[in-house]
């Protein structure tokens, strides 16, 4: 049986009470300002501004500085809740002027969450009406170390928000992580390069206005470790300069031109020693590029490549001594030499992701279990599973999947595949199965009889036409650490009445189990 919910700490309870304070103040302001007689627009604006400032000062003056970020998150969540609540009350009987006045008050309450000593904030988590307020007041958050602006406007209003971003980042001398996709420009990066010299992570993915003119600015951020420039206008030459002159650079994200960048560096004679790169992700790579990777970036630990006919030998990757994470897309397990690669390098691997990989049968799974004994994460996504085997399970020299903690299987597989995977992973913590795995009550009963999954924390099965409350009962009996049991609504063997009764049982018995549906990975 999963554990009971434990009482919250005084600190957590105090933070939760802030939600009640913000809700109460917000509702009071709506009654006293938005619903008051018309004709006092100027005085109402001043009253609203003063109320927001007083609430902001009261909260930040009475909460320890190390809880500022958590408190700000609570305030933003509460404002979002108020926005949803205000929209829900809007109907044709309510004058539009009253609705607009109420919404204006609620949206402006976003200002309560802003403070110069905030260390981290994520704009992408909030609706556009709240993001607009945050953008306009970015200049007030001078102490930020982590700033995630998400996708900005998605590239539709780049020039409109550029001024707000510039007014903010020009004062953020402590910034170590910045994300601004689609809307970043050379001008913004020029200011970042001049003022944010401590920057270690920068993500400007899909920002077409970022060109080679930003290269010199980025070189001022000499501590950069992660630089994501995918789908920008930076050229191969620009990449080559950045890779050569940023000494701590470990991750360029997805870079389909990476092989050609290494070729250019080699041809230009700028290569003066092995690069510090740790991650390699490309969808346009050849065997010669892999040889360059091995010789010029020997410290790579993560490789993600798309296989095509230009790669004649994947075993080249076995020469990467520190390789621990491998993602392969669009290849055949046996025909394209994945088996010998794992045989040579699998003992180092802790993470293996196979996507659109064919020729996977029980033999392939057995080879993975034997060649990769330290594997902690395994992803099988849209792979072709074949229902046959020629290896006897009795001959295995290494207990399979004993270190595995996370399994994601989104594929049409046979019962033998699932049984072998799930019956042997005694340390599993996370399982996600897709809608076509064919898992049912009989398989789960057999698996749990062999492996009670005492450490399992999350189970997400996106769909099944055969899973019922029988499996839920078995999970509740065996998996004492279970915290998330998701997508029960799509288990065809469970009726709405049974699910409602299960929810009530969880609440009545105070069980610490989240059964809300989420289709996120």
Short mmCIF file of C-alpha atoms in Angstrom, two decimals:
data_model
loop_
_atom_site.label_atom_id
_atom_site.label_comp_id
_atom_site.label_asym_id
_atom_site.label_seq_id
_atom_site.Cartn_x
_atom_site.Cartn_y
_atom_site.Cartn_z
CA UNK A 1 0.00 0.00 0.00
CA UNK A 2 1.40 3.45 -0.92
CA UNK A 3 2.24 5.70 1.99
CA UNK A 4 -0.11 8.08 3.74
CA UNK A 5 0.29 11.79 3.16
CA UNK A 6 2.47 13.25 5.87
CA UNK A 7 1.63 16.60 7.51
CA UNK A 8 3.17 19.56 5.76
CA UNK A 9 6.03 21.43 7.39
CA UNK A 10 5.29 24.79 8.99
CA UNK A 11 7.24 26.39 6.16
CA UNK A 12 5.10 24.72 3.48
CA UNK A 13 1.89 25.53 5.34
CA UNK A 14 2.95 29.18 5.63
CA UNK A 15 3.64 29.36 1.89
CA UNK A 16 0.25 27.81 1.17
CA UNK A 17 -1.41 30.45 3.34
CA UNK A 18 0.00 33.11 1.02
CA UNK A 19 -2.33 31.79 -1.67
CA UNK A 20 -5.28 32.56 0.62
CA UNK A 21 -3.94 36.06 1.31
CA UNK A 22 -3.51 36.88 -2.39
CA UNK A 23 -6.93 35.45 -3.27
CA UNK A 24 -8.63 37.44 -0.50
CA UNK A 25 -6.91 40.72 -1.38
CA UNK A 26 -7.61 40.21 -5.07
CA UNK A 27 -11.30 39.58 -4.50
CA UNK A 28 -11.52 42.60 -2.19
CA UNK A 29 -9.93 44.84 -4.83
CA UNK A 30 -12.41 43.59 -7.43
CA UNK A 31 -15.34 44.49 -5.16
CA UNK A 32 -14.00 47.87 -4.09
CA UNK A 33 -12.55 49.04 -7.41
CA UNK A 34 -13.91 47.18 -10.43
CA UNK A 35 -17.49 47.00 -9.18
CA UNK A 36 -17.62 50.59 -7.89
CA UNK A 37 -19.58 53.35 -9.70
CA UNK A 38 -17.99 54.73 -12.86
CA UNK A 39 -16.35 58.13 -13.07
CA UNK A 40 -13.46 57.61 -10.66
CA UNK A 41 -10.99 56.14 -13.12
CA UNK A 42 -7.93 58.12 -11.98
CA UNK A 43 -8.50 57.53 -8.25
CA UNK A 44 -9.20 53.84 -8.90
CA UNK A 45 -5.91 53.47 -10.77
CA UNK A 46 -4.00 55.04 -7.88
CA UNK A 47 -5.87 52.86 -5.37
CA UNK A 48 -5.05 49.70 -7.35
CA UNK A 49 -1.38 50.62 -7.64
CA UNK A 50 -1.12 51.39 -3.92
CA UNK A 51 -2.86 48.15 -2.95
CA UNK A 52 -0.54 46.06 -5.11
CA UNK A 53 2.55 47.82 -3.76
CA UNK A 54 1.44 47.35 -0.15
CA UNK A 55 0.79 43.64 -0.69
CA UNK A 56 4.14 43.20 -2.43
CA UNK A 57 6.00 44.95 0.39
CA UNK A 58 4.13 43.04 3.10
CA UNK A 59 4.91 39.65 1.58
CA UNK A 60 8.59 40.18 0.81
CA UNK A 61 9.21 41.97 4.14
CA UNK A 62 7.86 39.03 6.15
CA UNK A 63 9.33 36.07 4.26
CA UNK A 64 13.01 34.96 4.47
CA UNK A 65 15.01 35.82 1.38
CA UNK A 66 15.77 32.18 0.57
CA UNK A 67 12.02 31.57 0.10
CA UNK A 68 11.46 34.49 -2.27
CA UNK A 69 11.45 32.30 -5.39
CA UNK A 70 9.01 29.79 -3.94
CA UNK A 71 6.73 32.55 -2.67
CA UNK A 72 6.78 34.27 -6.06
CA UNK A 73 5.76 30.99 -7.66
CA UNK A 74 2.81 30.68 -5.27
CA UNK A 75 1.72 34.25 -6.04
CA UNK A 76 1.87 33.66 -9.80
CA UNK A 77 -0.10 30.42 -9.47
CA UNK A 78 -2.75 32.27 -7.46
CA UNK A 79 -2.99 35.09 -9.99
CA UNK A 80 -3.41 32.50 -12.74
CA UNK A 81 -6.20 30.93 -10.69
CA UNK A 82 -7.89 34.32 -10.30
CA UNK A 83 -7.70 34.91 -14.06
CA UNK A 84 -9.41 31.58 -14.74
CA UNK A 85 -12.02 32.35 -12.09
CA UNK A 86 -12.72 35.81 -13.53
CA UNK A 87 -13.12 34.44 -17.05
CA UNK A 88 -15.49 31.77 -15.80
CA UNK A 89 -17.86 34.40 -14.36
CA UNK A 90 -18.06 36.35 -17.60
CA UNK A 91 -21.42 36.03 -19.37
CA UNK A 92 -23.63 38.07 -21.64
CA UNK A 93 -25.47 39.60 -18.68
CA UNK A 94 -22.34 41.23 -17.30
CA UNK A 95 -21.41 44.61 -18.85
CA UNK A 96 -18.19 44.31 -20.81
CA UNK A 97 -16.76 47.34 -19.00
CA UNK A 98 -17.12 45.57 -15.65
CA UNK A 99 -15.50 42.40 -16.98
CA UNK A 100 -12.57 44.38 -18.44
CA UNK A 101 -12.12 46.27 -15.15
CA UNK A 102 -12.06 43.02 -13.15
CA UNK A 103 -9.62 41.36 -15.54
CA UNK A 104 -7.37 44.43 -15.47
CA UNK A 105 -7.10 44.22 -11.68
CA UNK A 106 -6.39 40.50 -11.65
CA UNK A 107 -3.73 40.69 -14.37
CA UNK A 108 -1.96 43.58 -12.68
CA UNK A 109 -1.68 41.51 -9.52
CA UNK A 110 1.16 39.75 -11.34
CA UNK A 111 3.24 42.68 -10.07
CA UNK A 112 2.96 41.29 -6.53
CA UNK A 113 5.36 38.46 -7.52
CA UNK A 114 8.16 40.77 -8.71
CA UNK A 115 11.19 41.64 -6.57
CA UNK A 116 14.84 42.62 -7.18
CA UNK A 117 16.10 39.67 -5.10
CA UNK A 118 14.38 36.92 -7.09
CA UNK A 119 16.95 34.37 -8.30
CA UNK A 120 14.90 32.39 -10.80
CA UNK A 121 11.73 32.88 -12.86
CA UNK A 122 10.10 31.04 -15.77
CA UNK A 123 7.87 33.22 -17.96
CA UNK A 124 6.84 30.31 -20.19
CA UNK A 125 4.68 28.76 -17.44
CA UNK A 126 2.12 31.61 -17.50
CA UNK A 127 -0.54 32.85 -19.95
CA UNK A 128 0.23 35.70 -22.30
CA UNK A 129 -1.63 38.36 -20.28
CA UNK A 130 0.64 37.63 -17.31
CA UNK A 131 3.79 37.41 -19.44
CA UNK A 132 3.13 40.89 -20.80
CA UNK A 133 3.22 42.32 -17.27
CA UNK A 134 6.39 40.36 -16.49
CA UNK A 135 8.08 41.59 -19.67
CA UNK A 136 7.19 45.20 -18.90
CA UNK A 137 8.69 44.91 -15.42
CA UNK A 138 11.71 42.77 -16.24
CA UNK A 139 13.98 45.69 -15.36
CA UNK A 140 12.93 45.34 -11.70
CA UNK A 141 14.34 41.78 -11.40
CA UNK A 142 17.99 42.74 -11.28
CA UNK A 143 19.12 39.85 -9.06
CA UNK A 144 18.05 37.05 -11.41
CA UNK A 145 20.44 34.18 -11.99
CA UNK A 146 18.09 31.98 -14.05
CA UNK A 147 15.72 33.62 -16.56
CA UNK A 148 13.51 31.54 -18.85
CA UNK A 149 11.59 33.71 -21.29
CA UNK A 150 10.43 30.62 -23.17
CA UNK A 151 9.43 31.14 -26.78
CA UNK A 152 8.77 34.84 -26.32
CA UNK A 153 6.08 35.80 -28.82
CA UNK A 154 6.92 32.85 -31.05
CA UNK A 155 8.64 35.25 -33.45
CA UNK A 156 5.53 37.36 -34.12
CA UNK A 157 6.37 40.41 -31.98
CA UNK A 158 10.16 40.36 -31.74
CA UNK A 159 10.61 44.11 -32.18
CA UNK A 160 7.85 44.87 -29.66
CA UNK A 161 9.36 42.95 -26.74
CA UNK A 162 13.01 43.61 -27.58
CA UNK A 163 12.99 46.91 -25.68
CA UNK A 164 11.61 45.27 -22.52
CA UNK A 165 14.17 42.48 -22.68
CA UNK A 166 17.04 44.90 -23.19
CA UNK A 167 15.96 47.06 -20.24
CA UNK A 168 16.07 43.94 -18.07
CA UNK A 169 19.18 41.99 -19.10
CA UNK A 170 21.33 45.13 -19.16
CA UNK A 171 21.16 45.12 -15.33
CA UNK A 172 21.39 41.34 -14.74
CA UNK A 173 25.07 40.96 -13.95
CA UNK A 174 24.47 37.76 -11.96
CA UNK A 175 22.69 35.91 -14.77
CA UNK A 176 24.03 32.38 -15.38
CA UNK A 177 21.18 30.92 -17.46
CA UNK A 178 19.06 32.63 -20.14
CA UNK A 179 16.43 31.15 -22.46
CA UNK A 180 14.78 33.21 -25.20
CA UNK A 181 13.61 31.23 -28.22
CA UNK A 182 12.29 32.74 -31.48
CA UNK A 183 12.61 36.38 -30.36
CA UNK A 184 16.30 36.79 -29.60
CA UNK A 185 18.29 39.22 -31.77
CA UNK A 186 21.89 40.28 -32.35
CA UNK A 187 21.14 43.46 -30.39
CA UNK A 188 19.96 41.50 -27.34
CA UNK A 189 23.03 39.25 -27.46
CA UNK A 190 25.26 42.31 -27.76
CA UNK A 191 23.86 43.61 -24.46
CA UNK A 192 24.10 40.12 -22.90
CA UNK A 193 27.74 39.85 -23.96
CA UNK A 194 28.57 43.22 -22.40
CA UNK A 195 26.72 42.78 -19.11
CA UNK A 196 26.18 39.07 -18.37
CA UNK A 197 29.73 37.77 -18.36
CA UNK A 198 28.91 35.04 -15.80
CA UNK A 199 26.52 33.37 -18.26
CA UNK A 200 26.90 29.58 -18.48
CA UNK A 201 23.75 28.52 -20.34
CA UNK A 202 22.13 30.28 -23.31
CA UNK A 203 19.21 28.99 -25.39
CA UNK A 204 18.15 31.09 -28.39
CA UNK A 205 16.69 28.23 -30.46
CA UNK A 206 14.74 29.25 -33.60
CA UNK A 207 15.76 32.91 -33.32
CA UNK A 208 16.44 33.67 -36.99
CA UNK A 209 17.55 37.21 -36.13
CA UNK A 210 20.64 35.81 -34.43
CA UNK A 211 23.49 35.87 -36.98
CA UNK A 212 27.27 35.75 -37.09
CA UNK A 213 27.29 39.33 -35.81
CA UNK A 214 26.57 37.87 -32.37
CA UNK A 215 29.69 35.69 -32.35
CA UNK A 216 31.98 38.36 -30.91
CA UNK A 217 29.40 39.18 -28.22
CA UNK A 218 29.09 35.53 -27.22
CA UNK A 219 32.85 35.22 -26.91
CA UNK A 220 32.66 37.78 -24.09
CA UNK A 221 30.70 35.16 -22.12
CA UNK A 222 33.79 33.01 -21.72
CA UNK A 223 32.18 30.76 -19.07
CA UNK A 224 29.52 29.41 -21.45
CA UNK A 225 28.98 25.66 -21.10
CA UNK A 226 25.72 25.24 -23.00
CA UNK A 227 24.96 27.25 -26.14
CA UNK A 228 21.84 26.29 -28.11
CA UNK A 229 21.75 27.93 -31.54
CA UNK A 230 19.62 25.46 -33.48
CA UNK A 231 17.61 27.09 -36.30
CA UNK A 232 19.35 30.45 -35.95
CA UNK A 233 21.22 32.19 -38.75
CA UNK A 234 24.69 31.46 -37.36
CA UNK A 235 26.86 30.00 -40.11
CA UNK A 236 29.25 27.06 -40.06
CA UNK A 237 32.12 29.54 -39.76
CA UNK A 238 30.45 31.20 -36.78
CA UNK A 239 29.99 27.85 -35.06
CA UNK A 240 33.64 27.01 -35.72
CA UNK A 241 34.81 30.21 -34.04
CA UNK A 242 32.58 29.63 -31.01
CA UNK A 243 33.67 26.01 -30.61
CA UNK A 244 37.33 26.96 -30.93
CA UNK A 245 37.32 30.02 -28.66
CA UNK A 246 34.90 29.13 -25.84
CA UNK A 247 37.09 26.93 -23.61
CA UNK A 248 34.34 25.56 -21.33
CA UNK A 249 31.75 24.80 -24.02
CA UNK A 250 30.22 21.36 -23.38
CA UNK A 251 26.90 21.37 -25.25
CA UNK A 252 25.85 22.94 -28.57
CA UNK A 253 22.46 21.20 -28.52
CA UNK A 254 21.20 19.88 -31.83
CA UNK A 255 23.58 20.96 -34.55
CA UNK A 256 23.09 19.20 -37.87
CA UNK A 257 26.14 20.96 -39.35
CA UNK A 258 28.46 19.76 -36.60
CA UNK A 259 30.41 17.33 -38.77
CA UNK A 260 31.05 20.07 -41.32
CA UNK A 261 32.10 22.45 -38.52
CA UNK A 262 34.76 19.97 -37.43
CA UNK A 263 35.88 19.62 -41.05
CA UNK A 264 36.22 23.40 -41.38
CA UNK A 265 38.22 23.67 -38.16
CA UNK A 266 40.53 20.87 -39.29
CA UNK A 267 41.02 22.39 -42.77
CA UNK A 268 41.62 25.92 -41.40
CA UNK A 269 44.31 24.62 -39.08
CA UNK A 270 42.59 26.12 -36.02
CA UNK A 271 42.47 22.86 -34.11
CA UNK A 272 44.91 23.13 -31.21
CA UNK A 273 43.83 20.23 -29.05
CA UNK A 274 40.77 18.25 -28.00
CA UNK A 275 37.60 20.24 -27.41
CA UNK A 276 35.77 20.12 -24.09
CA UNK A 277 32.49 19.09 -25.71
CA UNK A 278 30.38 16.56 -23.78
CA UNK A 279 27.23 16.34 -25.92
CA UNK A 280 26.86 15.62 -29.65
CA UNK A 281 23.45 15.82 -31.39
CA UNK A 282 23.13 15.73 -35.17
CA UNK A 283 20.75 14.55 -37.89
CA UNK A 284 23.27 14.97 -40.71
CA UNK A 285 26.38 12.95 -40.05
CA UNK A 286 28.70 10.60 -41.96
CA UNK A 287 31.21 7.96 -40.92
CA UNK A 288 34.06 10.43 -41.53
CA UNK A 289 32.31 12.91 -39.23
CA UNK A 290 32.19 10.27 -36.50
CA UNK A 291 35.93 9.71 -36.88
CA UNK A 292 36.48 13.47 -36.50
CA UNK A 293 34.26 13.49 -33.43
CA UNK A 294 36.31 10.72 -31.81
CA UNK A 295 39.62 12.45 -32.49
CA UNK A 296 38.62 16.08 -31.80
CA UNK A 297 36.02 15.65 -29.03
CA UNK A 298 37.20 12.57 -27.08
CA UNK A 299 35.38 13.62 -23.86
CA UNK A 300 31.88 13.30 -25.33
CA UNK A 301 29.52 11.46 -22.98
CA UNK A 302 26.20 11.92 -24.86
CA UNK A 303 25.64 11.04 -28.54
CA UNK A 304 22.37 11.46 -30.46
CA UNK A 305 22.46 10.73 -34.20
CA UNK A 306 20.12 9.98 -37.08
CA UNK A 307 21.38 6.99 -39.02
CA UNK A 308 21.30 6.86 -42.81
CA UNK A 309 23.26 5.23 -45.65
CA UNK A 310 26.20 7.62 -45.17
CA UNK A 311 27.06 5.96 -41.87
CA UNK A 312 28.69 2.66 -42.76
CA UNK A 313 29.98 1.72 -39.31
CA UNK A 314 28.39 2.72 -35.99
CA UNK A 315 31.13 0.91 -34.06
CA UNK A 316 33.32 4.00 -34.57
CA UNK A 317 31.51 5.37 -31.49
CA UNK A 318 33.05 2.63 -29.35
CA UNK A 319 36.27 4.68 -29.42
CA UNK A 320 34.63 7.34 -27.23
CA UNK A 321 35.99 6.23 -23.87
CA UNK A 322 33.59 8.34 -21.79
CA UNK A 323 30.38 7.60 -23.71
CA UNK A 324 27.54 6.91 -21.23
CA UNK A 325 24.40 8.09 -23.09
CA UNK A 326 23.41 6.93 -26.57
CA UNK A 327 20.41 7.85 -28.73
CA UNK A 328 20.04 6.23 -32.15
CA UNK A 329 17.31 7.05 -34.67
CA UNK A 330 16.22 5.22 -37.82
CA UNK A 331 18.38 2.13 -38.04
CA UNK A 332 18.33 -1.68 -37.77
CA UNK A 333 19.54 -3.37 -34.61
CA UNK A 334 21.45 -6.16 -36.31
CA UNK A 335 22.02 -4.94 -39.88
CA UNK A 336 23.48 -1.58 -38.80
CA UNK A 337 25.83 -3.00 -36.15
CA UNK A 338 24.08 -1.76 -33.04
CA UNK A 339 24.73 -5.15 -31.46
CA UNK A 340 28.56 -5.01 -31.83
CA UNK A 341 28.53 -1.37 -30.70
CA UNK A 342 26.72 -2.30 -27.50
CA UNK A 343 28.97 -5.30 -27.06
CA UNK A 344 32.02 -3.02 -27.21
CA UNK A 345 30.65 -0.01 -25.32
CA UNK A 346 27.56 -1.14 -23.46
CA UNK A 347 29.36 -1.65 -20.16
CA UNK A 348 29.72 2.16 -19.91
CA UNK A 349 26.15 3.05 -20.87
CA UNK A 350 23.63 4.28 -18.30
CA UNK A 351 21.09 5.69 -20.83
CA UNK A 352 19.95 4.12 -24.12
CA UNK A 353 17.31 5.59 -26.44
CA UNK A 354 16.29 3.65 -29.56
CA UNK A 355 13.84 5.46 -31.84
CA UNK A 356 12.42 4.04 -35.08
CA UNK A 357 14.85 1.14 -34.73
CA UNK A 358 13.83 -2.07 -36.48
CA UNK A 359 14.79 -5.73 -35.99
CA UNK A 360 14.18 -5.59 -32.24
CA UNK A 361 13.14 -8.99 -30.94
CA UNK A 362 13.61 -10.76 -27.64
CA UNK A 363 17.18 -11.55 -28.72
CA UNK A 364 17.90 -7.82 -29.05
CA UNK A 365 16.47 -7.10 -25.61
CA UNK A 366 18.57 -9.89 -24.13
CA UNK A 367 21.71 -8.50 -25.79
CA UNK A 368 20.92 -5.06 -24.36
CA UNK A 369 20.49 -6.54 -20.89
CA UNK A 370 23.79 -8.44 -21.11
CA UNK A 371 25.95 -5.81 -22.82
CA UNK A 372 24.57 -2.87 -20.80
CA UNK A 373 24.46 -4.16 -17.21
CA UNK A 374 24.62 -0.66 -15.66
CA UNK A 375 21.77 0.77 -17.73
CA UNK A 376 19.51 3.11 -15.70
CA UNK A 377 17.28 4.57 -18.42
CA UNK A 378 15.87 2.75 -21.45
CA UNK A 379 13.63 4.30 -24.11
CA UNK A 380 12.08 2.29 -26.95
CA UNK A 381 10.10 4.67 -29.13
CA UNK A 382 8.20 3.62 -32.27
CA UNK A 383 10.47 0.62 -32.75
CA UNK A 384 9.58 -2.48 -34.76
CA UNK A 385 9.32 -5.48 -32.43
CA UNK A 386 9.59 -9.00 -33.81
CA UNK A 387 8.03 -11.88 -31.90
CA UNK A 388 10.74 -14.53 -32.00
CA UNK A 389 13.87 -15.58 -30.14
CA UNK A 390 16.72 -18.05 -30.42
CA UNK A 391 18.45 -17.43 -27.06
CA UNK A 392 17.53 -19.36 -23.94
CA UNK A 393 16.93 -17.18 -20.90
CA UNK A 394 18.54 -19.90 -18.80
CA UNK A 395 21.95 -19.18 -20.32
CA UNK A 396 22.16 -15.53 -19.21
CA UNK A 397 25.39 -14.81 -17.33
CA UNK A 398 24.33 -11.37 -16.04
CA UNK A 399 21.03 -10.79 -14.22
CA UNK A 400 19.13 -8.54 -16.70
CA UNK A 401 18.23 -4.91 -16.01
CA UNK A 402 19.13 -4.94 -12.34
CA UNK A 403 20.15 -1.24 -12.34
CA UNK A 404 17.30 -0.03 -14.56
CA UNK A 405 15.31 2.81 -12.97
CA UNK A 406 13.30 4.26 -15.88
CA UNK A 407 11.58 2.53 -18.81
CA UNK A 408 9.68 4.26 -21.60
CA UNK A 409 8.21 1.92 -24.20
CA UNK A 410 6.06 3.49 -26.93
CA UNK A 411 5.82 0.63 -29.39
CA UNK A 412 3.72 -2.29 -30.56
CA UNK A 413 5.33 -5.19 -28.73
CA UNK A 414 4.54 -8.77 -27.79
CA UNK A 415 3.77 -10.19 -24.36
CA UNK A 416 7.22 -11.81 -24.15
CA UNK A 417 8.92 -8.42 -24.64
CA UNK A 418 7.01 -6.76 -21.81
CA UNK A 419 7.40 -9.71 -19.46
CA UNK A 420 11.15 -9.83 -19.98
CA UNK A 421 11.54 -6.09 -19.49
CA UNK A 422 9.25 -5.63 -16.51
CA UNK A 423 9.86 -8.88 -14.66
CA UNK A 424 13.59 -8.27 -14.23
CA UNK A 425 13.91 -4.55 -13.38
CA UNK A 426 13.79 -4.88 -9.57
CA UNK A 427 15.00 -1.29 -9.00
CA UNK A 428 12.56 0.37 -11.39
CA UNK A 429 11.19 3.77 -10.33
CA UNK A 430 9.42 5.05 -13.46
CA UNK A 431 7.47 3.20 -16.16
CA UNK A 432 5.70 4.73 -19.15
CA UNK A 433 3.98 2.49 -21.69
CA UNK A 434 2.35 3.67 -24.90
CA UNK A 435 -1.11 2.95 -26.20
CA UNK A 436 -0.12 -0.01 -28.40
CA UNK A 437 1.95 -2.17 -26.07
CA UNK A 438 -0.99 -4.53 -25.54
CA UNK A 439 -0.49 -4.74 -21.80
CA UNK A 440 -3.35 -6.21 -19.77
CA UNK A 441 -4.32 -7.64 -16.40
CA UNK A 442 -2.82 -11.06 -17.10
CA UNK A 443 0.60 -9.66 -18.02
CA UNK A 444 0.66 -7.30 -15.02
CA UNK A 445 -0.30 -10.10 -12.65
CA UNK A 446 2.50 -12.29 -14.00
CA UNK A 447 5.02 -9.44 -13.86
CA UNK A 448 4.15 -8.39 -10.30
CA UNK A 449 4.34 -12.00 -9.13
CA UNK A 450 7.96 -12.10 -10.33
CA UNK A 451 8.83 -8.48 -9.54
CA UNK A 452 6.78 -6.65 -6.85
CA UNK A 453 8.38 -3.32 -7.91
CA UNK A 454 8.92 -2.14 -4.36
CA UNK A 455 10.72 1.01 -5.56
CA UNK A 456 8.22 2.01 -8.27
CA UNK A 457 7.19 5.67 -7.92
CA UNK A 458 5.43 6.48 -11.21
CA UNK A 459 3.41 4.32 -13.60
CA UNK A 460 1.91 5.84 -16.74
CA UNK A 461 0.09 3.54 -19.18
CA UNK A 462 -1.46 5.73 -21.86
CA UNK A 463 -4.11 3.23 -22.97
CA UNK A 464 -5.19 -0.36 -22.51
CA UNK A 465 -8.30 -2.25 -23.55
CA UNK A 466 -7.68 -4.92 -20.90
CA UNK A 467 -6.41 -3.22 -17.73
CA UNK A 468 -8.92 -3.00 -14.89
CA UNK A 469 -9.17 -2.36 -11.15
CA UNK A 470 -7.63 -5.79 -10.67
CA UNK A 471 -4.26 -4.37 -11.75
CA UNK A 472 -4.82 -1.24 -9.64
CA UNK A 473 -5.44 -3.46 -6.61
CA UNK A 474 -2.23 -5.42 -7.27
CA UNK A 475 -0.24 -2.20 -7.62
CA UNK A 476 -1.67 -0.84 -4.39
CA UNK A 477 -0.73 -4.08 -2.63
CA UNK A 478 2.83 -4.47 -3.93
CA UNK A 479 4.17 -0.99 -4.80
CA UNK A 480 4.58 0.75 -1.47
CA UNK A 481 6.49 3.71 -2.95
CA UNK A 482 3.97 4.44 -5.72
CA UNK A 483 3.26 8.18 -5.94
CA UNK A 484 1.81 8.62 -9.45
CA UNK A 485 -0.63 6.29 -11.23
CA UNK A 486 -1.67 8.14 -14.35
CA UNK A 487 -4.09 7.77 -17.28
CA UNK A 488 -6.57 5.46 -15.51
CA UNK A 489 -9.30 7.17 -17.56
CA UNK A 490 -7.98 5.39 -20.66
CA UNK A 491 -7.96 1.91 -19.11
CA UNK A 492 -11.03 0.40 -20.77
CA UNK A 493 -11.53 -2.14 -17.97
CA UNK A 494 -12.23 0.62 -15.43
CA UNK A 495 -15.69 2.17 -15.31
CA UNK A 496 -16.35 5.79 -14.37
CA UNK A 497 -18.04 4.62 -11.19
CA UNK A 498 -15.02 2.50 -10.19
CA UNK A 499 -12.66 5.39 -10.87
CA UNK A 500 -14.78 7.80 -8.82
CA UNK A 501 -14.87 5.30 -5.94
CA UNK A 502 -11.09 4.89 -6.14
CA UNK A 503 -10.60 8.66 -5.98
CA UNK A 504 -12.82 8.83 -2.91
CA UNK A 505 -10.91 5.99 -1.27
CA UNK A 506 -7.59 7.76 -1.82
CA UNK A 507 -8.96 10.94 -0.28
CA UNK A 508 -10.64 9.24 2.66
CA UNK A 509 -7.60 7.16 3.55
CA UNK A 510 -5.23 10.11 3.01
CA UNK A 511 -3.08 8.10 0.56
CA UNK A 512 -0.21 9.97 -1.07
CA UNK A 513 -1.08 8.98 -4.65
CA UNK A 514 -1.65 11.26 -7.66
CA UNK A 515 -4.02 9.76 -10.24
CA UNK A 516 -4.66 12.91 -12.27
CA UNK A 517 -4.32 12.40 -16.04
CA UNK A 518 -1.23 13.84 -17.68
CA UNK A 519 0.01 12.91 -21.11
CA UNK A 520 3.42 14.58 -20.64
CA UNK A 521 6.64 12.64 -21.03
#
